[in-house]
Amino acid sequence: MENQTIEITSQAQSAFIEMLSAEFIAQTGVGVYAYLTPLAINSLFSQYLQHREPLRAFTKHYVKTVLV
């Protein structure tokens, strides 16, 4: 059961990074790693899990706050 939880979390984190990078590319032309370190992205993923907001809405809002 624990391995299944880890796999789900890993898949969710991968989807999160892909969506976040896609939003950065759409807004700036470069991916997320041009703006954030892997550690910062991991921290942001933890914040996302706590907010229970749809992934697309969370990433759009976050990228807007970074670019302001």
Coordinates of N, CA and C in Angstrom, one line a residue:
M1 N 0.8 -1.2 0.0 CA 0.0 0.0 0.0 C 0.9 1.3 0.0
E2 N 2.0 1.2 0.8 CA 2.8 2.4 0.8 C 3.5 2.7 -0.5
N3 N 3.9 1.6 -1.2 CA 4.5 1.8 -2.6 C 3.5 2.4 -3.5
Q4 N 2.3 2.0 -3.4 CA 1.2 2.6 -4.3 C 1.1 4.1 -4.0
T5 N 1.1 4.5 -2.7 CA 1.0 5.9 -2.4 C 2.2 6.7 -2.9
I6 N 3.4 6.1 -2.8 CA 4.6 6.8 -3.3 C 4.5 6.9 -4.8
E7 N 4.0 5.9 -5.5 CA 3.8 6.0 -7.0 C 2.8 7.0 -7.4
I8 N 1.7 7.1 -6.7 CA 0.7 8.1 -7.0 C 1.3 9.5 -6.8
T9 N 2.0 9.7 -5.7 CA 2.6 11.0 -5.4 C 3.6 11.4 -6.4
S10 N 4.4 10.4 -6.8 CA 5.4 10.6 -7.9 C 4.8 11.0 -9.2
Q11 N 3.7 10.4 -9.6 CA 3.0 10.7 -10.8 C 2.4 12.1 -10.7
A12 N 1.8 12.4 -9.5 CA 1.2 13.7 -9.3 C 2.3 14.8 -9.4
Q13 N 3.4 14.5 -8.8 CA 4.5 15.5 -8.9 C 5.0 15.7 -10.3
S14 N 5.1 14.7 -11.0 CA 5.5 14.8 -12.4 C 4.5 15.6 -13.3
A15 N 3.2 15.3 -13.0 CA 2.2 16.1 -13.7 C 2.3 17.6 -13.3
F16 N 2.5 17.8 -12.1 CA 2.7 19.2 -11.5 C 3.8 19.9 -12.2
I17 N 5.0 19.3 -12.3 CA 6.1 19.9 -12.9 C 5.9 20.2 -14.4
E18 N 5.3 19.2 -15.1 CA 5.0 19.4 -16.5 C 4.0 20.6 -16.7
M19 N 3.0 20.7 -15.9 CA 2.0 21.8 -16.1 C 2.6 23.1 -15.7
L20 N 3.4 23.1 -14.7 CA 4.1 24.4 -14.3 C 5.1 24.8 -15.4
S21 N 5.9 23.9 -15.9 CA 6.8 24.2 -17.0 C 6.1 24.7 -18.2
A22 N 5.0 24.0 -18.6 CA 4.2 24.4 -19.7 C 3.7 25.9 -19.6
E23 N 3.2 26.2 -18.4 CA 2.7 27.6 -18.1 C 3.9 28.6 -18.2
F24 N 5.0 28.3 -17.7 CA 6.2 29.2 -17.8 C 6.5 29.3 -19.3
I25 N 6.6 28.2 -20.0 CA 6.9 28.3 -21.5 C 5.9 29.2 -22.2
A26 N 4.6 29.0 -21.9 CA 3.5 29.8 -22.5 C 3.7 31.3 -22.3
Q27 N 4.1 31.6 -21.0 CA 4.2 33.0 -20.6 C 5.5 33.7 -20.9
T28 N 6.6 32.9 -20.9 CA 7.9 33.5 -21.0 C 8.8 32.9 -22.2
G29 N 8.4 31.8 -22.6 CA 9.3 31.1 -23.7 C 10.3 30.2 -23.1
V30 N 10.5 30.2 -21.8 CA 11.4 29.2 -21.2 C 10.7 28.5 -20.1
G31 N 11.3 27.3 -19.7 CA 10.7 26.4 -18.7 C 10.9 26.9 -17.3
V32 N 10.3 26.1 -16.4 CA 10.3 26.4 -15.0 C 11.7 26.5 -14.4
Y33 N 12.6 25.7 -14.9 CA 13.9 25.7 -14.2 C 14.7 26.9 -14.5
A34 N 14.3 27.8 -15.4 CA 14.9 29.1 -15.6 C 14.6 30.0 -14.5
Y35 N 13.5 29.7 -13.8 CA 13.1 30.6 -12.7 C 13.2 30.0 -11.3
L36 N 13.0 28.7 -11.2 CA 13.0 28.0 -9.9 C 14.0 26.9 -9.8
T37 N 14.5 26.6 -8.6 CA 15.4 25.5 -8.4 C 14.5 24.3 -8.1
P38 N 15.1 23.1 -8.3 CA 14.3 21.9 -8.0 C 13.8 21.8 -6.6
L39 N 14.5 22.4 -5.6 CA 14.1 22.4 -4.2 C 12.9 23.4 -4.1
A40 N 12.9 24.5 -4.8 CA 11.8 25.4 -4.7 C 10.5 24.8 -5.4
I41 N 10.7 24.0 -6.4 CA 9.6 23.4 -7.1 C 9.0 22.3 -6.2
N42 N 9.8 21.6 -5.5 CA 9.3 20.6 -4.5 C 8.5 21.3 -3.4
S43 N 9.0 22.4 -2.9 CA 8.3 23.1 -1.9 C 6.9 23.6 -2.4
L44 N 6.9 24.1 -3.7 CA 5.7 24.6 -4.3 C 4.7 23.4 -4.5
F45 N 5.2 22.2 -4.8 CA 4.4 21.1 -4.9 C 3.7 20.8 -3.6
S46 N 4.4 20.9 -2.5 CA 3.8 20.7 -1.2 C 2.7 21.7 -0.9
Q47 N 2.9 23.0 -1.3 CA 1.9 24.0 -1.2 C 0.7 23.7 -2.0
Y48 N 0.9 23.2 -3.2 CA -0.2 22.8 -4.1 C -1.1 21.7 -3.4
L49 N -0.4 20.7 -2.8 CA -1.1 19.7 -2.2 C -2.0 20.2 -1.0
Q50 N -1.5 21.2 -0.3 CA -2.3 21.7 0.8 C -3.4 22.6 0.4
H51 N -3.4 23.2 -0.8 CA -4.4 24.2 -1.2 C -5.6 23.5 -1.8
R52 N -5.5 22.3 -2.3 CA -6.6 21.6 -3.0 C -7.3 22.4 -4.1
E53 N -6.5 23.2 -4.8 CA -6.9 24.0 -5.9 C -6.7 23.2 -7.2
P54 N -7.5 23.3 -8.3 CA -7.1 22.6 -9.5 C -5.7 22.9 -10.0
L55 N -5.0 22.0 -10.5 CA -3.6 22.1 -10.9 C -3.5 23.3 -11.9
R56 N -4.3 23.4 -12.9 CA -4.2 24.4 -13.9 C -4.3 25.8 -13.3
A57 N -5.3 26.0 -12.4 CA -5.6 27.2 -11.8 C -4.4 27.6 -10.9
F58 N -3.9 26.6 -10.1 CA -2.7 26.9 -9.2 C -1.5 27.3 -10.0
T59 N -1.2 26.6 -11.1 CA 0.0 27.0 -11.9 C -0.1 28.3 -12.6
K60 N -1.3 28.6 -13.1 CA -1.5 29.9 -13.8 C -1.3 31.1 -12.8
H61 N -2.0 30.9 -11.6 CA -1.9 31.9 -10.6 C -0.4 32.1 -10.1
Y62 N 0.3 31.0 -9.9 CA 1.6 31.1 -9.4 C 2.6 31.8 -10.4
V63 N 2.5 31.4 -11.7 CA 3.3 32.0 -12.7 C 3.0 33.5 -12.8
K64 N 1.8 33.9 -12.7 CA 1.5 35.3 -12.7 C 2.1 36.1 -11.6
T65 N 2.1 35.5 -10.4 CA 2.7 36.1 -9.2 C 4.3 36.2 -9.4
V66 N 4.9 35.3 -10.0 CA 6.3 35.3 -10.2 C 6.7 36.4 -11.3
L67 N 5.9 36.5 -12.3 CA 6.2 37.5 -13.4 C 5.8 38.9 -13.1
V68 N 5.1 39.2 -12.0 CA 4.7 40.6 -11.7 C 5.9 41.4 -11.2

